[in-house]
Structures are given as structure tokens and as C-alpha cells.
Short mmCIF file of N, CA and C in Angstrom, two decimals:
data_model
loop_
_atom_site.label_atom_id
_atom_site.label_comp_id
_atom_site.label_asym_id
_atom_site.label_seq_id
_atom_site.Cartn_x
_atom_site.Cartn_y
_atom_site.Cartn_z
N UNK X 1 7.67 71.71 18.48
CA UNK X 1 7.39 71.51 16.80
C UNK X 1 8.82 70.79 16.05
N UNK X 2 8.42 69.79 15.56
CA UNK X 2 10.06 68.76 14.92
C UNK X 2 10.27 70.07 13.65
N UNK X 3 11.25 69.62 13.10
CA UNK X 3 11.31 70.69 11.89
C UNK X 3 10.72 70.20 10.60
N UNK X 4 10.61 68.81 10.63
CA UNK X 4 9.63 67.76 9.26
C UNK X 4 8.17 68.72 9.40
N UNK X 5 7.64 69.12 10.90
CA UNK X 5 6.17 69.40 10.71
C UNK X 5 6.19 70.79 10.73
N UNK X 6 7.40 71.52 11.32
CA UNK X 6 6.94 73.12 10.64
C UNK X 6 7.13 72.82 8.60
N UNK X 7 7.84 72.35 8.88
CA UNK X 7 8.11 72.55 6.91
C UNK X 7 6.97 71.64 6.19
N UNK X 8 6.13 71.22 6.63
CA UNK X 8 4.65 70.61 6.15
C UNK X 8 3.49 71.50 6.77
N UNK X 9 3.91 72.06 7.56
CA UNK X 9 2.95 73.27 8.00
C UNK X 9 2.90 74.15 7.23
N UNK X 10 3.78 74.95 6.69
CA UNK X 10 4.21 76.04 6.04
C UNK X 10 4.00 75.72 4.47
N UNK X 11 4.67 74.48 4.10
CA UNK X 11 4.49 74.23 2.95
C UNK X 11 3.26 73.54 2.21
N UNK X 12 2.39 73.09 3.13
CA UNK X 12 0.74 72.70 2.91
C UNK X 12 -0.44 73.13 3.49
N UNK X 13 -0.16 74.35 3.87
CA UNK X 13 -1.01 75.30 4.38
C UNK X 13 -1.95 75.14 3.60
N UNK X 14 -3.22 74.73 3.62
CA UNK X 14 -4.42 74.86 2.98
C UNK X 14 -5.07 76.21 3.23
N UNK X 15 -4.77 77.10 4.46
CA UNK X 15 -5.61 78.58 4.77
C UNK X 15 -4.24 79.49 4.26
N UNK X 16 -3.17 79.34 3.58
CA UNK X 16 -2.23 80.63 3.20
C UNK X 16 -2.72 80.99 1.78
N UNK X 17 -2.22 82.63 1.68
CA UNK X 17 -2.56 82.81 0.26
C UNK X 17 -1.94 81.75 -0.69
N UNK X 18 -2.47 81.69 -1.73
CA UNK X 18 -2.22 81.11 -2.90
C UNK X 18 -0.79 81.35 -3.65
N UNK X 19 -1.14 83.11 -4.04
CA UNK X 19 0.43 83.57 -4.12
C UNK X 19 1.14 83.20 -3.50
N UNK X 20 1.51 83.30 -2.43
CA UNK X 20 2.53 83.20 -1.49
C UNK X 20 2.40 81.52 -1.40
N UNK X 21 1.90 80.81 -1.10
CA UNK X 21 2.74 79.56 -1.62
C UNK X 21 3.24 78.99 -2.78
N UNK X 22 2.43 79.48 -4.08
CA UNK X 22 3.12 79.20 -5.19
C UNK X 22 4.87 80.05 -5.26
N UNK X 23 4.69 81.22 -4.70
CA UNK X 23 6.18 81.68 -4.81
C UNK X 23 6.85 81.49 -3.87
N UNK X 24 6.65 80.27 -3.00
CA UNK X 24 7.16 79.12 -2.07
C UNK X 24 7.86 78.38 -2.95
N UNK X 25 7.01 77.68 -3.39
CA UNK X 25 7.07 76.76 -3.93
C UNK X 25 8.32 76.75 -5.42
N UNK X 26 7.84 77.95 -5.97
CA UNK X 26 9.05 78.34 -6.90
C UNK X 26 10.53 78.59 -6.77
N UNK X 27 10.26 79.29 -5.67
CA UNK X 27 11.75 79.21 -4.70
C UNK X 27 12.18 77.81 -4.63
N UNK X 28 11.51 76.87 -3.85
CA UNK X 28 11.96 75.89 -3.37
C UNK X 28 12.16 75.06 -4.17
N UNK X 29 11.46 74.52 -5.45
CA UNK X 29 11.85 73.95 -6.78
C UNK X 29 13.46 74.16 -7.40
N UNK X 30 13.29 75.71 -7.31
CA UNK X 30 14.84 76.06 -8.01
C UNK X 30 15.81 76.04 -7.09
N UNK X 31 15.58 76.15 -5.85
CA UNK X 31 16.66 75.78 -4.84
C UNK X 31 17.12 73.64 -4.69
N UNK X 32 16.12 73.15 -4.59
CA UNK X 32 16.17 72.10 -4.68
C UNK X 32 16.82 71.56 -5.85
N UNK X 33 16.62 72.03 -7.44
CA UNK X 33 17.09 71.59 -8.26
C UNK X 33 18.58 71.89 -8.33
N UNK X 34 19.22 73.17 -7.68
CA UNK X 34 20.41 73.43 -7.48
C UNK X 34 21.19 72.55 -6.59
N UNK X 35 20.45 71.99 -5.55
CA UNK X 35 21.07 70.80 -4.78
C UNK X 35 21.41 69.52 -5.44
N UNK X 36 20.36 69.22 -5.97
CA UNK X 36 20.74 68.33 -6.96
C UNK X 36 21.77 68.18 -7.99
N UNK X 37 21.89 68.94 -8.62
CA UNK X 37 22.92 69.38 -9.47
C UNK X 37 23.94 69.25 -9.43
N UNK X 38 24.34 69.76 -7.67
CA UNK X 38 25.52 69.53 -7.15
C UNK X 38 25.48 68.26 -6.95
N UNK X 39 24.91 67.49 -6.30
CA UNK X 39 24.75 66.21 -5.68
C UNK X 39 25.52 65.21 -6.57
N UNK X 40 24.43 65.55 -8.15
CA UNK X 40 24.70 64.73 -8.97
C UNK X 40 26.36 64.69 -9.53
N UNK X 41 27.03 65.66 -9.60
CA UNK X 41 28.64 66.06 -10.27
C UNK X 41 29.10 64.83 -9.07
N UNK X 42 28.80 64.48 -8.12
CA UNK X 42 29.90 63.52 -7.55
C UNK X 42 28.94 62.54 -7.03
N UNK X 43 27.89 61.58 -7.60
CA UNK X 43 27.19 60.55 -7.26
C UNK X 43 27.39 59.58 -6.11
N UNK X 44 28.75 59.16 -6.25
CA UNK X 44 29.26 57.97 -5.26
C UNK X 44 29.44 58.37 -3.93
N UNK X 45 29.61 60.14 -3.87
CA UNK X 45 30.36 60.75 -2.74
C UNK X 45 29.10 60.67 -1.43
N UNK X 46 28.89 60.27 -0.80
CA UNK X 46 27.95 60.54 0.62
C UNK X 46 28.14 61.63 1.12
N UNK X 47 27.33 62.60 0.98
CA UNK X 47 27.55 63.93 1.90
C UNK X 47 26.65 63.84 3.01
N UNK X 48 27.47 64.23 4.30
CA UNK X 48 26.82 63.90 5.77
C UNK X 48 27.30 65.14 6.40
N UNK X 49 26.54 65.12 7.28
CA UNK X 49 26.25 66.78 8.52
C UNK X 49 25.02 66.71 8.83
N UNK X 50 25.17 67.94 9.95
CA UNK X 50 23.68 68.07 10.16
C UNK X 50 23.11 68.78 9.21
N UNK X 51 21.70 68.75 9.83
CA UNK X 51 20.71 69.60 8.66
C UNK X 51 21.08 71.19 8.82
N UNK X 52 21.56 71.58 9.85
CA UNK X 52 22.09 73.04 9.76
C UNK X 52 23.16 73.22 8.86
N UNK X 53 24.29 72.26 9.00
CA UNK X 53 25.45 72.45 8.33
C UNK X 53 25.06 72.33 6.77
N UNK X 54 24.39 71.36 6.34
CA UNK X 54 23.81 71.04 4.73
C UNK X 54 23.35 71.97 4.09
N UNK X 55 22.39 72.95 5.13
CA UNK X 55 21.51 73.97 4.93
C UNK X 55 22.64 75.25 4.18
N UNK X 56 23.67 74.64 5.16
CA UNK X 56 24.47 76.12 4.73
C UNK X 56 25.73 75.98 3.78
N UNK X 57 25.57 74.53 3.84
CA UNK X 57 27.08 74.41 2.78
C UNK X 57 26.18 74.16 1.28
N UNK X 58 25.03 73.93 0.80
CA UNK X 58 24.26 74.53 -0.33
C UNK X 58 23.61 75.79 0.03
N UNK X 59 23.89 76.70 0.59
CA UNK X 59 23.41 78.11 0.78
C UNK X 59 21.78 78.13 0.70
N UNK X 60 21.23 77.45 0.88
CA UNK X 60 19.60 77.56 1.52
C UNK X 60 19.37 77.77 2.77
N UNK X 61 17.72 78.04 2.73
CA UNK X 61 17.33 78.26 4.00
C UNK X 61 17.07 76.94 4.89
N UNK X 62 17.09 76.67 6.44
CA UNK X 62 16.90 75.66 6.90
C UNK X 62 15.19 74.39 6.43
N UNK X 63 14.59 75.79 6.67
CA UNK X 63 13.08 75.03 6.35
C UNK X 63 13.56 74.22 4.24
N UNK X 64 14.20 74.92 3.50
CA UNK X 64 14.02 74.27 2.54
C UNK X 64 14.84 73.07 2.12
N UNK X 65 16.04 72.86 3.43
CA UNK X 65 16.62 71.85 3.29
C UNK X 65 15.95 70.91 4.17
N UNK X 66 15.01 71.06 5.11
CA UNK X 66 14.08 70.20 5.54
C UNK X 66 13.18 69.46 4.51
N UNK X 67 12.80 70.52 3.50
CA UNK X 67 11.88 69.80 2.46
C UNK X 67 12.73 69.05 1.87
N UNK X 68 13.99 69.10 1.05
CA UNK X 68 14.91 68.77 0.70
C UNK X 68 15.21 67.05 1.21
N UNK X 69 15.18 66.63 2.57
CA UNK X 69 15.61 65.78 3.23
C UNK X 69 14.12 65.05 3.17
N UNK X 70 13.05 65.93 3.39
CA UNK X 70 11.81 64.55 2.87
C UNK X 70 11.54 64.60 2.03
N UNK X 71 11.85 64.90 0.81
CA UNK X 71 12.20 64.65 -0.65
C UNK X 71 12.71 63.39 -1.15
N UNK X 72 14.22 63.07 -1.02
CA UNK X 72 15.24 62.65 -0.99
C UNK X 72 14.90 61.24 -0.21
N UNK X 73 14.70 61.40 0.72
CA UNK X 73 14.39 60.21 1.88
C UNK X 73 14.10 58.90 1.28
N UNK X 74 13.29 58.60 0.50
CA UNK X 74 12.80 57.47 -0.12
C UNK X 74 14.04 56.88 -1.20
N UNK X 75 15.01 57.47 -1.80
CA UNK X 75 16.16 57.45 -2.27
C UNK X 75 17.52 57.17 -1.79
N UNK X 76 17.38 57.45 -0.37
CA UNK X 76 18.69 56.56 0.19
C UNK X 76 19.09 55.57 0.46
N UNK X 77 19.80 54.93 0.58
CA UNK X 77 20.31 53.84 0.83
C UNK X 77 20.24 53.45 2.30
N UNK X 78 20.79 54.63 3.37
CA UNK X 78 20.16 54.54 4.55
C UNK X 78 19.10 55.71 4.93
N UNK X 79 17.62 55.64 4.73
CA UNK X 79 17.24 56.79 5.59
C UNK X 79 17.36 57.25 6.57
N UNK X 80 17.32 58.96 6.73
CA UNK X 80 17.13 59.69 7.88
C UNK X 80 15.93 59.78 8.47
N UNK X 81 16.41 59.85 9.87
CA UNK X 81 15.00 59.96 10.62
C UNK X 81 14.50 61.40 10.66
N UNK X 82 13.24 61.34 9.89
CA UNK X 82 12.98 62.93 9.36
C UNK X 82 12.07 63.32 9.82
N UNK X 83 11.38 62.41 10.79
CA UNK X 83 10.49 62.43 11.40
C UNK X 83 10.78 63.11 12.97
N UNK X 84 11.71 63.10 13.18
CA UNK X 84 12.06 63.62 14.40
C UNK X 84 13.19 64.76 14.60
N UNK X 85 13.71 65.10 13.27
CA UNK X 85 15.05 65.60 12.90
C UNK X 85 15.07 66.95 13.57
N UNK X 86 15.82 67.08 14.42
CA UNK X 86 16.31 68.87 14.61
C UNK X 86 17.36 69.53 13.69
N UNK X 87 17.88 70.80 13.96
CA UNK X 87 18.89 71.37 13.40
C UNK X 87 20.20 70.85 13.78
N UNK X 88 20.40 70.06 14.99
CA UNK X 88 21.75 69.05 15.20
C UNK X 88 21.45 67.64 14.63
N UNK X 89 20.29 67.29 14.25
CA UNK X 89 20.46 65.51 13.72
C UNK X 89 21.29 65.53 12.47
N UNK X 90 22.09 64.44 12.70
CA UNK X 90 23.20 64.31 11.72
C UNK X 90 22.43 63.57 10.78
N UNK X 91 22.62 64.03 9.26
CA UNK X 91 22.05 63.25 8.40
C UNK X 91 22.55 63.17 7.18
N UNK X 92 22.57 61.91 6.53
CA UNK X 92 23.39 62.03 5.19
C UNK X 92 22.78 61.80 3.90
N UNK X 93 23.29 62.05 2.73
CA UNK X 93 22.38 61.83 1.66
C UNK X 93 23.17 60.89 0.41
N UNK X 94 23.48 60.04 1.22
CA UNK X 94 23.92 58.40 0.10
C UNK X 94 22.61 58.18 -0.41
N UNK X 95 22.53 58.41 -1.63
CA UNK X 95 21.66 57.89 -2.24
C UNK X 95 21.45 56.84 -3.48
N UNK X 96 20.55 55.79 -3.64
CA UNK X 96 20.88 55.11 -4.81
C UNK X 96 20.42 55.86 -6.09
N UNK X 97 21.45 55.80 -7.16
CA UNK X 97 20.88 56.55 -8.19
C UNK X 97 19.82 56.02 -8.87
N UNK X 98 19.53 54.77 -9.52
CA UNK X 98 18.41 54.30 -10.20
C UNK X 98 17.05 54.88 -9.07
N UNK X 99 17.16 54.40 -8.05
CA UNK X 99 16.28 54.51 -7.23
C UNK X 99 15.76 55.87 -7.39
N UNK X 100 16.71 56.97 -7.34
CA UNK X 100 16.86 58.69 -7.24
C UNK X 100 15.79 58.94 -8.54
N UNK X 101 16.91 58.01 -9.60
CA UNK X 101 15.89 58.62 -10.68
C UNK X 101 14.79 58.32 -11.47
N UNK X 102 14.21 57.04 -10.38
CA UNK X 102 12.82 56.38 -10.85
C UNK X 102 11.75 57.28 -9.75
N UNK X 103 12.44 57.95 -8.79
CA UNK X 103 11.51 58.37 -7.81
C UNK X 103 11.31 59.88 -8.52
N UNK X 104 12.38 60.68 -9.15
CA UNK X 104 12.14 61.71 -9.73
C UNK X 104 11.06 61.85 -10.93
N UNK X 105 11.17 60.83 -11.46
CA UNK X 105 10.16 60.37 -12.76
C UNK X 105 8.90 59.90 -11.86
N UNK X 106 8.52 59.20 -10.97
CA UNK X 106 7.39 58.95 -10.22
C UNK X 106 6.80 60.50 -9.88
N UNK X 107 7.61 61.55 -9.34
CA UNK X 107 6.67 62.46 -8.98
C UNK X 107 6.77 63.55 -9.93
N UNK X 108 6.89 63.04 -11.00
CA UNK X 108 7.15 64.11 -12.29
C UNK X 108 7.71 65.14 -12.40
N UNK X 109 8.90 64.84 -11.99
CA UNK X 109 9.33 66.18 -11.41
C UNK X 109 10.92 66.00 -12.79
N UNK X 110 9.79 66.60 -13.84
CA UNK X 110 10.64 66.91 -15.16
C UNK X 110 12.39 67.39 -14.70
N UNK X 111 12.02 68.44 -14.11
CA UNK X 111 13.25 69.64 -13.99
C UNK X 111 14.06 68.87 -13.18
N UNK X 112 14.08 67.88 -12.46
CA UNK X 112 15.21 67.05 -12.01
C UNK X 112 15.48 65.80 -12.64
N UNK X 113 14.54 65.06 -13.40
CA UNK X 113 15.32 63.70 -14.13
C UNK X 113 15.89 64.23 -15.31
N UNK X 114 15.98 65.56 -16.03
CA UNK X 114 16.17 65.82 -16.94
C UNK X 114 17.52 66.60 -16.45
N UNK X 115 17.71 66.77 -15.63
CA UNK X 115 19.18 67.25 -15.44
C UNK X 115 20.19 67.29 -15.99
N UNK X 116 21.10 67.88 -16.64
CA UNK X 116 22.03 67.16 -17.60
C UNK X 116 23.52 66.15 -16.80
N UNK X 117 23.49 66.50 -15.38
CA UNK X 117 24.12 65.70 -14.66
C UNK X 117 23.75 64.24 -14.85
N UNK X 118 22.93 64.21 -15.25
CA UNK X 118 22.29 62.86 -15.30
C UNK X 118 23.19 61.75 -16.63
N UNK X 119 23.24 62.81 -17.45
CA UNK X 119 23.94 62.19 -18.67
C UNK X 119 25.16 61.62 -18.17
N UNK X 120 25.93 62.25 -17.37
CA UNK X 120 27.62 61.63 -16.71
C UNK X 120 27.40 60.38 -16.21
N UNK X 121 26.23 60.02 -15.70
CA UNK X 121 25.54 58.61 -14.44
C UNK X 121 25.18 57.92 -15.64
N UNK X 122 24.02 58.11 -16.64
CA UNK X 122 23.44 56.79 -16.67
C UNK X 122 23.47 57.03 -18.47
N UNK X 123 23.52 56.67 -19.50
CA UNK X 123 23.76 56.78 -20.75
C UNK X 123 21.97 57.26 -21.36
N UNK X 124 21.73 57.22 -22.63
CA UNK X 124 20.18 57.71 -22.88
C UNK X 124 19.37 56.45 -22.92
N UNK X 125 20.03 55.06 -23.07
CA UNK X 125 19.44 54.21 -23.36
C UNK X 125 18.99 53.89 -21.58
N UNK X 126 19.79 53.66 -20.92
CA UNK X 126 19.45 53.39 -19.39
C UNK X 126 18.61 54.79 -18.74
N UNK X 127 18.74 55.81 -19.19
CA UNK X 127 17.63 56.65 -18.66
C UNK X 127 16.26 56.27 -19.32
N UNK X 128 16.29 56.06 -20.37
CA UNK X 128 14.99 55.59 -20.65
C UNK X 128 14.51 53.99 -20.32
N UNK X 129 15.29 53.53 -20.17
CA UNK X 129 14.76 51.93 -19.36
C UNK X 129 14.34 52.46 -18.13
N UNK X 130 15.06 52.98 -17.30
CA UNK X 130 14.39 53.46 -15.84
C UNK X 130 13.37 54.33 -16.14
N UNK X 131 12.91 55.07 -17.48
CA UNK X 131 11.90 55.95 -17.11
C UNK X 131 10.39 54.91 -17.28
N UNK X 132 10.81 54.11 -18.42
CA UNK X 132 9.67 52.77 -18.78
C UNK X 132 9.41 52.25 -17.70
N UNK X 133 10.63 51.40 -16.60
CA UNK X 133 10.14 50.95 -15.75
C UNK X 133 9.43 51.39 -14.39
N UNK X 134 9.68 52.76 -14.11
CA UNK X 134 9.15 53.56 -13.22
C UNK X 134 7.85 53.32 -13.76
N UNK X 135 7.22 53.90 -15.12
CA UNK X 135 6.00 54.37 -15.39
C UNK X 135 5.35 53.07 -15.35
N UNK X 136 5.89 51.85 -15.75
CA UNK X 136 5.21 50.71 -16.07
C UNK X 136 4.69 50.09 -14.46
N UNK X 137 5.61 50.27 -13.66
CA UNK X 137 5.12 50.08 -12.44
C UNK X 137 3.84 50.86 -11.61
N UNK X 138 3.89 51.75 -12.25
CA UNK X 138 2.66 52.44 -11.31
C UNK X 138 1.05 52.08 -12.36
N UNK X 139 1.27 51.43 -13.53
CA UNK X 139 0.06 50.96 -14.76
C UNK X 139 -0.49 49.78 -14.14
N UNK X 140 -1.62 49.68 -13.95
CA UNK X 140 -2.70 49.02 -13.12
C UNK X 140 -3.25 47.99 -14.39
N UNK X 141 -2.92 46.82 -14.20
CA UNK X 141 -3.73 45.93 -15.73
C UNK X 141 -4.81 45.24 -14.64
N UNK X 142 -5.94 45.18 -15.39
CA UNK X 142 -7.22 44.44 -14.65
C UNK X 142 -7.00 42.71 -15.62
N UNK X 143 -6.95 41.93 -14.90
CA UNK X 143 -7.21 40.97 -15.60
C UNK X 143 -8.40 40.63 -16.30
N UNK X 144 -8.69 39.33 -17.18
CA UNK X 144 -9.54 39.28 -17.85
C UNK X 144 -10.93 39.24 -16.92
N UNK X 145 -12.17 39.67 -17.52
CA UNK X 145 -13.17 39.33 -16.35
C UNK X 145 -13.92 37.63 -16.65
N UNK X 146 -14.05 36.97 -16.05
CA UNK X 146 -14.51 35.86 -15.94
C UNK X 146 -16.20 35.64 -15.77
N UNK X 147 -16.62 35.11 -16.96
CA UNK X 147 -18.15 35.04 -17.16
C UNK X 147 -19.20 33.65 -16.56
N UNK X 148 -19.92 33.55 -16.37
CA UNK X 148 -20.00 32.51 -15.29
C UNK X 148 -20.16 31.17 -16.10
N UNK X 149 -20.35 31.28 -17.44
CA UNK X 149 -20.01 30.18 -18.29
C UNK X 149 -18.32 29.46 -18.66
N UNK X 150 -17.69 30.85 -18.68
CA UNK X 150 -15.84 30.07 -19.04
C UNK X 150 -15.76 29.35 -17.77
N UNK X 151 -14.63 28.63 -18.32
CA UNK X 151 -14.01 27.43 -17.51
C UNK X 151 -13.64 28.16 -16.02
N UNK X 152 -13.60 27.51 -15.03
CA UNK X 152 -13.04 28.13 -13.93
C UNK X 152 -11.55 28.91 -13.99
N UNK X 153 -11.17 29.51 -13.36
CA UNK X 153 -9.33 29.76 -13.60
C UNK X 153 -8.76 29.14 -12.72
N UNK X 154 -9.32 28.49 -11.58
CA UNK X 154 -8.72 27.67 -11.14
C UNK X 154 -8.64 26.35 -11.23
N UNK X 155 -8.81 25.86 -12.34
CA UNK X 155 -8.17 24.58 -13.17
C UNK X 155 -9.16 23.31 -12.80
N UNK X 156 -10.00 23.63 -12.43
CA UNK X 156 -10.89 22.45 -12.09
C UNK X 156 -11.24 21.71 -12.96
N UNK X 157 -11.66 22.82 -14.08
CA UNK X 157 -12.29 21.81 -15.10
C UNK X 157 -13.92 22.36 -15.59
N UNK X 158 -13.96 22.70 -14.16
CA UNK X 158 -15.87 23.14 -14.26
C UNK X 158 -16.06 24.30 -14.61
N UNK X 159 -17.55 24.96 -14.99
CA UNK X 159 -17.37 26.47 -15.39
C UNK X 159 -17.46 26.91 -14.01
N UNK X 160 -17.44 28.05 -14.62
CA UNK X 160 -17.17 29.28 -13.12
C UNK X 160 -18.10 29.47 -12.28
N UNK X 161 -19.44 29.25 -12.76
CA UNK X 161 -20.58 29.26 -11.90
C UNK X 161 -20.54 28.22 -11.20
N UNK X 162 -20.03 27.18 -11.19
CA UNK X 162 -20.37 26.18 -10.61
C UNK X 162 -19.28 25.90 -9.64
N UNK X 163 -18.24 26.45 -9.47
CA UNK X 163 -16.90 26.28 -8.80
C UNK X 163 -16.68 27.57 -8.01
N UNK X 164 -15.77 28.30 -8.55
CA UNK X 164 -15.29 29.81 -7.33
C UNK X 164 -16.73 30.57 -7.93
N UNK X 165 -17.30 30.54 -8.63
CA UNK X 165 -17.83 31.73 -8.55
C UNK X 165 -19.70 31.46 -8.04
N UNK X 166 -19.67 30.29 -7.44
CA UNK X 166 -20.57 30.12 -6.56
C UNK X 166 -20.91 31.03 -5.39
N UNK X 167 -22.05 31.44 -5.44
CA UNK X 167 -22.97 32.27 -4.37
C UNK X 167 -21.78 33.53 -4.18
N UNK X 168 -21.18 34.02 -5.31
CA UNK X 168 -20.62 35.42 -5.15
C UNK X 168 -21.30 36.37 -6.17
#
């Protein structure tokens, strides 16, 4: 079983004891926070190594590193092959700073996008701008309703019911 599959079966096990799962996630979120805090101290350095080497470097269990790699993958400049990843798979943590910040906002991970290390990377105005960009990108805006006697939006000059709204 690939590492990612092992992580997901453990972390998202619907048959597990809820208290055990809650403890797992509580520990995971703290370790994740610590790894990000370390990475953000040198945001332009591309950290590389095997999955096992990175888990040792950051002092976390192998499964925590697998979960971390799963979480950060969408924010990387060059994504890792997380689906078939094993202990000796070489991975990188070269992230796009703006994308990472937005993805943290999108995930609702305030314990991550509020890390003080972000202050050295983006000023407050930039962080607010990225926050707003992320929030507005997921807002659905419905167009105005077109009624049968309204002019057709296609620009024909006919009423909607006699043009594009016919037989609909």
C-alpha cells in the first residue's frame, strides 16, 4: 500500500474512535504548523530529500510527513508524485509563496496563514489582498434572471421568449 493511501486510511477512517481521530489531527496540526514555520523562515530555499529524510529533518513521524506532503502539494512549483510515494521517493518543498498563502486561506487554516513568519514575506496590505483574492475566487455570483418579456441577452433585439428562451 502506497504511503499516501496508508495516511488517508488512517486520518479519514470513519470507523475509528472519534476521540482517537481528534487526537491524531490535534497532534498533526501542531506538527504541520511547526514545519511551515520552519519553511517560511527561508521561503526561497527549496528543501529536498526523500520522504524519510524530511520526516527526520523536521522530527515528525513518517505518516505526518506524508500528510504534510499531501497538503502542500497543490502549492508547489513542481508537484511531487504523492500517489505512488514511498519512504525513499525524492520530494521537494519548493512552494509558490502567494499560492501557498491563498491555499491556507482557502482551507480555513488560520493557524497557518496567521503564522508570524508571513510578516517577513508579505506586508499586511499584501496579505489582505491575497486573502480577498482567495475569498472572492470561491464566491459564486449568479447573473440576473431573464424574464420572458425582457430583451434577449444575445443582443438580437427580440424578446427573450421569442428568441433564446423559445421552447426552454
